[in-house]
PDB file of C-alpha atoms in Angstrom:
ATOM      1  CA  UNK A1100      52.029 -25.002  14.910  1.00 49.00           C
ATOM      2  CA  UNK A1101      52.598 -21.626  16.511  1.00 59.00           C
ATOM      3  CA  UNK A1102      54.430 -18.779  14.802  1.00 67.00           C
ATOM      4  CA  UNK A1103      54.439 -16.253  17.580  1.00 85.00           C
ATOM      5  CA  UNK A1104      56.443 -13.404  16.072  1.00 96.00           C
ATOM      6  CA  UNK A1105      55.307  -9.795  15.721  1.00 97.00           C
ATOM      7  CA  UNK A1106      55.630 -10.100  11.931  1.00 97.00           C
ATOM      8  CA  UNK A1107      53.395 -13.191  11.805  1.00 97.00           C
ATOM      9  CA  UNK A1108      50.876 -11.501  14.129  1.00 98.00           C
ATOM     10  CA  UNK A1109      50.864  -8.364  11.960  1.00 98.00           C
ATOM     11  CA  UNK A1110      50.297 -10.400   8.792  1.00 97.00           C
ATOM     12  CA  UNK A1111      47.467 -12.356  10.442  1.00 97.00           C
ATOM     13  CA  UNK A1112      45.850  -9.184  11.820  1.00 98.00           C
ATOM     14  CA  UNK A1113      45.991  -7.467   8.417  1.00 97.00           C
ATOM     15  CA  UNK A1114      44.393 -10.499   6.785  1.00 97.00           C
ATOM     16  CA  UNK A1115      41.674 -10.772   9.436  1.00 97.00           C
ATOM     17  CA  UNK A1116      40.826  -7.061   9.656  1.00 97.00           C
ATOM     18  CA  UNK A1117      40.585  -6.949   5.858  1.00 95.00           C
ATOM     19  CA  UNK A1118      39.292  -3.600   4.672  1.00 95.00           C
ATOM     20  CA  UNK A1119      38.368  -2.305   8.139  1.00 96.00           C
ATOM     21  CA  UNK A1120      39.561   1.218   8.804  1.00 95.00           C
ATOM     22  CA  UNK A1121      40.667   3.245  11.785  1.00 94.00           C
ATOM     23  CA  UNK A1122      39.248   6.640  10.974  1.00 88.00           C
ATOM     24  CA  UNK A1123      40.488   7.357   7.462  1.00 90.00           C
ATOM     25  CA  UNK A1124      43.420   4.922   7.719  1.00 92.00           C
ATOM     26  CA  UNK A1125      43.687   1.170   7.107  1.00 95.00           C
ATOM     27  CA  UNK A1126      43.212  -0.651  10.432  1.00 97.00           C
ATOM     28  CA  UNK A1127      46.897  -1.613  10.592  1.00 97.00           C
ATOM     29  CA  UNK A1128      47.639   2.080  11.216  1.00 96.00           C
ATOM     30  CA  UNK A1129      46.122   1.685  14.698  1.00 97.00           C
ATOM     31  CA  UNK A1130      47.812  -1.670  15.293  1.00 98.00           C
ATOM     32  CA  UNK A1131      51.221  -0.272  14.323  1.00 98.00           C
ATOM     33  CA  UNK A1132      50.676   2.672  16.702  1.00 98.00           C
ATOM     34  CA  UNK A1133      49.875   0.308  19.582  1.00 98.00           C
ATOM     35  CA  UNK A1134      52.832  -1.958  18.845  1.00 98.00           C
ATOM     36  CA  UNK A1135      55.232   0.998  18.622  1.00 98.00           C
ATOM     37  CA  UNK A1136      54.280   1.832  22.220  1.00 98.00           C
ATOM     38  CA  UNK A1137      54.913  -1.795  23.203  1.00 98.00           C
ATOM     39  CA  UNK A1138      58.488  -1.889  21.891  1.00 98.00           C
ATOM     40  CA  UNK A1139      60.056  -1.714  25.403  1.00 97.00           C
ATOM     41  CA  UNK A1140      57.844  -4.524  26.722  1.00 98.00           C
ATOM     42  CA  UNK A1141      59.074  -7.411  24.585  1.00 97.00           C
ATOM     43  CA  UNK A1142      58.184  -9.537  21.604  1.00 97.00           C
ATOM     44  CA  UNK A1143      55.160 -11.247  23.162  1.00 97.00           C
ATOM     45  CA  UNK A1144      53.659  -7.864  24.052  1.00 98.00           C
ATOM     46  CA  UNK A1145      54.054  -6.829  20.416  1.00 98.00           C
ATOM     47  CA  UNK A1146      52.402 -10.062  19.226  1.00 98.00           C
ATOM     48  CA  UNK A1147      49.427  -9.452  21.527  1.00 98.00           C
ATOM     49  CA  UNK A1148      49.389  -5.810  20.423  1.00 98.00           C
ATOM     50  CA  UNK A1149      48.840  -6.791  16.806  1.00 98.00           C
ATOM     51  CA  UNK A1150      46.157  -9.312  17.778  1.00 98.00           C
ATOM     52  CA  UNK A1151      44.325  -7.386  20.506  1.00 98.00           C
ATOM     53  CA  UNK A1152      41.243  -6.638  18.350  1.00 97.00           C
ATOM     54  CA  UNK A1153      41.064  -9.715  16.087  1.00 98.00           C
ATOM     55  CA  UNK A1154      38.569 -11.681  18.163  1.00 97.00           C
ATOM     56  CA  UNK A1155      36.438  -8.634  18.986  1.00 95.00           C
ATOM     57  CA  UNK A1156      36.356  -7.144  15.480  1.00 95.00           C
ATOM     58  CA  UNK A1157      36.785 -10.038  13.011  1.00 96.00           C
ATOM     59  CA  UNK A1158      35.778 -13.666  12.483  1.00 96.00           C
ATOM     60  CA  UNK A1159      38.880 -14.893  14.350  1.00 97.00           C
ATOM     61  CA  UNK A1160      38.291 -16.951  17.485  1.00 97.00           C
ATOM     62  CA  UNK A1161      40.367 -17.365  20.620  1.00 98.00           C
ATOM     63  CA  UNK A1162      40.976 -20.962  19.457  1.00 98.00           C
ATOM     64  CA  UNK A1163      42.361 -19.690  16.135  1.00 97.00           C
ATOM     65  CA  UNK A1164      44.698 -17.346  17.993  1.00 98.00           C
ATOM     66  CA  UNK A1165      45.762 -20.106  20.383  1.00 97.00           C
ATOM     67  CA  UNK A1166      46.525 -22.503  17.548  1.00 96.00           C
ATOM     68  CA  UNK A1167      48.600 -19.929  15.669  1.00 96.00           C
ATOM     69  CA  UNK A1168      50.250 -17.974  18.485  1.00 97.00           C
ATOM     70  CA  UNK A1169      50.114 -20.094  21.630  1.00 96.00           C
ATOM     71  CA  UNK A1170      48.301 -20.220  24.941  1.00 97.00           C
ATOM     72  CA  UNK A1171      49.555 -17.040  26.635  1.00 97.00           C
ATOM     73  CA  UNK A1172      48.850 -14.885  23.582  1.00 98.00           C
ATOM     74  CA  UNK A1173      45.358 -16.394  23.300  1.00 98.00           C
ATOM     75  CA  UNK A1174      44.626 -15.813  27.002  1.00 98.00           C
ATOM     76  CA  UNK A1175      45.741 -12.192  26.699  1.00 98.00           C
ATOM     77  CA  UNK A1176      43.681 -11.605  23.536  1.00 98.00           C
ATOM     78  CA  UNK A1177      40.682 -13.136  25.293  1.00 97.00           C
ATOM     79  CA  UNK A1178      41.101 -10.708  28.206  1.00 97.00           C
ATOM     80  CA  UNK A1179      41.319  -7.806  25.754  1.00 97.00           C
ATOM     81  CA  UNK A1180      38.123  -8.818  23.973  1.00 96.00           C
ATOM     82  CA  UNK A1181      35.093  -7.021  25.352  1.00 94.00           C
ATOM     83  CA  UNK A1182      32.446  -9.253  26.863  1.00 90.00           C
ATOM     84  CA  UNK A1183      29.037  -9.075  25.185  1.00 91.00           C
ATOM     85  CA  UNK A1184      26.744  -6.351  26.468  1.00 93.00           C
ATOM     86  CA  UNK A1185      23.860  -4.128  25.488  1.00 95.00           C
ATOM     87  CA  UNK A1186      26.081  -1.045  25.147  1.00 96.00           C
ATOM     88  CA  UNK A1187      29.630   0.224  25.627  1.00 94.00           C
ATOM     89  CA  UNK A1188      29.118   0.912  29.331  1.00 93.00           C
ATOM     90  CA  UNK A1189      27.937  -2.646  30.006  1.00 95.00           C
ATOM     91  CA  UNK A1190      30.683  -4.232  27.844  1.00 95.00           C
ATOM     92  CA  UNK A1191      33.421  -2.156  29.478  1.00 94.00           C
ATOM     93  CA  UNK A1192      32.127  -2.846  32.998  1.00 94.00           C
ATOM     94  CA  UNK A1193      32.429  -6.599  32.365  1.00 95.00           C
ATOM     95  CA  UNK A1194      35.845  -6.251  30.723  1.00 95.00           C
ATOM     96  CA  UNK A1195      37.243  -4.006  33.469  1.00 95.00           C
ATOM     97  CA  UNK A1196      35.938  -6.383  36.153  1.00 96.00           C
ATOM     98  CA  UNK A1197      37.865  -9.225  34.492  1.00 95.00           C
ATOM     99  CA  UNK A1198      40.997  -7.076  34.129  1.00 96.00           C
ATOM    100  CA  UNK A1199      40.916  -6.185  37.814  1.00 97.00           C
ATOM    101  CA  UNK A1200      41.334  -9.902  38.650  1.00 97.00           C
ATOM    102  CA  UNK A1201      44.315 -10.525  36.344  1.00 96.00           C
ATOM    103  CA  UNK A1202      47.558 -11.748  37.903  1.00 95.00           C
ATOM    104  CA  UNK A1203      50.744 -13.439  36.743  1.00 96.00           C
ATOM    105  CA  UNK A1204      51.821 -13.673  33.118  1.00 97.00           C
ATOM    106  CA  UNK A1205      48.380 -12.593  31.893  1.00 97.00           C
ATOM    107  CA  UNK A1206      49.182  -9.110  33.252  1.00 98.00           C
ATOM    108  CA  UNK A1207      50.840  -8.659  29.867  1.00 98.00           C
ATOM    109  CA  UNK A1208      47.305  -8.021  28.567  1.00 98.00           C
ATOM    110  CA  UNK A1209      47.116  -4.986  30.855  1.00 98.00           C
ATOM    111  CA  UNK A1210      50.266  -3.504  29.304  1.00 98.00           C
ATOM    112  CA  UNK A1211      48.765  -3.998  25.852  1.00 98.00           C
ATOM    113  CA  UNK A1212      45.479  -2.436  26.984  1.00 98.00           C
ATOM    114  CA  UNK A1213      47.304   0.617  28.332  1.00 98.00           C
ATOM    115  CA  UNK A1214      49.146   0.968  25.002  1.00 98.00           C
ATOM    116  CA  UNK A1215      45.872   0.525  23.083  1.00 98.00           C
ATOM    117  CA  UNK A1216      44.133   3.188  25.127  1.00 98.00           C
ATOM    118  CA  UNK A1217      47.096   5.566  24.828  1.00 98.00           C
ATOM    119  CA  UNK A1218      47.185   5.089  21.039  1.00 98.00           C
ATOM    120  CA  UNK A1219      43.426   5.748  20.896  1.00 97.00           C
ATOM    121  CA  UNK A1220      43.671   8.895  23.011  1.00 97.00           C
ATOM    122  CA  UNK A1221      46.660  10.173  21.008  1.00 96.00           C
ATOM    123  CA  UNK A1222      44.581   9.686  17.843  1.00 96.00           C
ATOM    124  CA  UNK A1223      41.600  11.517  19.386  1.00 95.00           C
ATOM    125  CA  UNK A1224      43.785  14.492  20.205  1.00 94.00           C
ATOM    126  CA  UNK A1225      45.568  14.505  16.835  1.00 93.00           C
ATOM    127  CA  UNK A1226      42.326  14.140  14.861  1.00 91.00           C
ATOM    128  CA  UNK A1227      40.196  16.445  17.031  1.00 92.00           C
ATOM    129  CA  UNK A1228      37.696  13.762  18.135  1.00 93.00           C
ATOM    130  CA  UNK A1229      36.474  15.486  21.282  1.00 95.00           C
ATOM    131  CA  UNK A1230      33.420  13.270  21.845  1.00 96.00           C
ATOM    132  CA  UNK A1231      35.475  10.052  21.908  1.00 95.00           C
ATOM    133  CA  UNK A1232      38.121  11.762  24.065  1.00 97.00           C
ATOM    134  CA  UNK A1233      35.327  12.686  26.497  1.00 96.00           C
ATOM    135  CA  UNK A1234      34.304   9.003  26.581  1.00 96.00           C
ATOM    136  CA  UNK A1235      37.858   7.891  27.388  1.00 97.00           C
ATOM    137  CA  UNK A1236      38.223  10.627  29.995  1.00 96.00           C
ATOM    138  CA  UNK A1237      34.958   9.572  31.619  1.00 95.00           C
ATOM    139  CA  UNK A1238      36.132   5.960  31.784  1.00 95.00           C
ATOM    140  CA  UNK A1239      39.655   6.740  32.985  1.00 96.00           C
ATOM    141  CA  UNK A1240      39.152   6.301  36.753  1.00 95.00           C
ATOM    142  CA  UNK A1241      37.414   2.931  36.336  1.00 96.00           C
ATOM    143  CA  UNK A1242      39.822   1.810  33.615  1.00 97.00           C
ATOM    144  CA  UNK A1243      42.854   2.772  35.714  1.00 97.00           C
ATOM    145  CA  UNK A1244      41.469   1.023  38.811  1.00 97.00           C
ATOM    146  CA  UNK A1245      41.092  -2.191  36.795  1.00 97.00           C
ATOM    147  CA  UNK A1246      44.204  -2.200  34.608  1.00 97.00           C
ATOM    148  CA  UNK A1247      46.952  -0.202  36.345  1.00 98.00           C
ATOM    149  CA  UNK A1248      49.692  -2.107  38.165  1.00 97.00           C
ATOM    150  CA  UNK A1249      52.412   0.050  39.723  1.00 96.00           C
ATOM    151  CA  UNK A1250      55.777  -0.361  38.017  1.00 97.00           C
ATOM    152  CA  UNK A1251      54.388  -2.332  35.096  1.00 97.00           C
ATOM    153  CA  UNK A1252      54.211   0.280  32.317  1.00 98.00           C
ATOM    154  CA  UNK A1253      54.224   3.578  34.193  1.00 98.00           C
ATOM    155  CA  UNK A1254      55.399   5.682  31.196  1.00 98.00           C
ATOM    156  CA  UNK A1255      52.288   4.667  29.220  1.00 98.00           C
ATOM    157  CA  UNK A1256      50.009   5.515  32.129  1.00 98.00           C
ATOM    158  CA  UNK A1257      51.805   8.813  32.762  1.00 97.00           C
ATOM    159  CA  UNK A1258      51.230   9.999  29.201  1.00 97.00           C
ATOM    160  CA  UNK A1259      47.653   8.716  29.184  1.00 97.00           C
ATOM    161  CA  UNK A1260      46.838  10.547  32.414  1.00 96.00           C
ATOM    162  CA  UNK A1261      48.433  13.710  31.037  1.00 95.00           C
ATOM    163  CA  UNK A1262      46.509  13.572  27.742  1.00 96.00           C
ATOM    164  CA  UNK A1263      43.231  13.125  29.597  1.00 96.00           C
ATOM    165  CA  UNK A1264      43.729  16.061  31.979  1.00 93.00           C
ATOM    166  CA  UNK A1265      42.323  18.628  29.601  1.00 89.00           C
ATOM    167  CA  UNK A1266      41.275  18.830  25.978  1.00 89.00           C
ATOM    168  CA  UNK A1267      43.999  20.228  23.734  1.00 78.00           C
ATOM    169  CA  UNK A1268      43.502  19.214  20.153  1.00 64.00           C
ATOM    170  CA  UNK A1269      46.601  19.622  18.031  1.00 59.00           C
TER     171      UNK A1269
END
């Protein structure tokens, strides 16, 4: 039985992430930040937003997500889960290559990924994490080439591009 609501996804994500943290905050702090950015993009986007890291960072499987939240949500979470690789560069290269091929309803994953990256970059700036910001800035051209679709979530991309222009910690 599927219970594909943002509230159910949030509860499941909190349970699965357990005591993981995002910096000094409980992990749900990051998930809530991503989902807040997804508000204009609909309920399914918010469900995927809460679940975007569960397969990558917990014991959850794509099958678990599919059983609980349905096929589209599971396909999107699968796309958002980095492929195995020896290091970040290798994992991201595989993930971005897959994202570049996405069409149709699975493009929802790209909106969630843009929101995830924007939330991460906002946190880097707010918390003064220059090294991670440099990583995101270095990946931006490749990430944008893979995940950007004109007219899909342009406000998210506009802010992300702006934040990555130059370092200005708050």
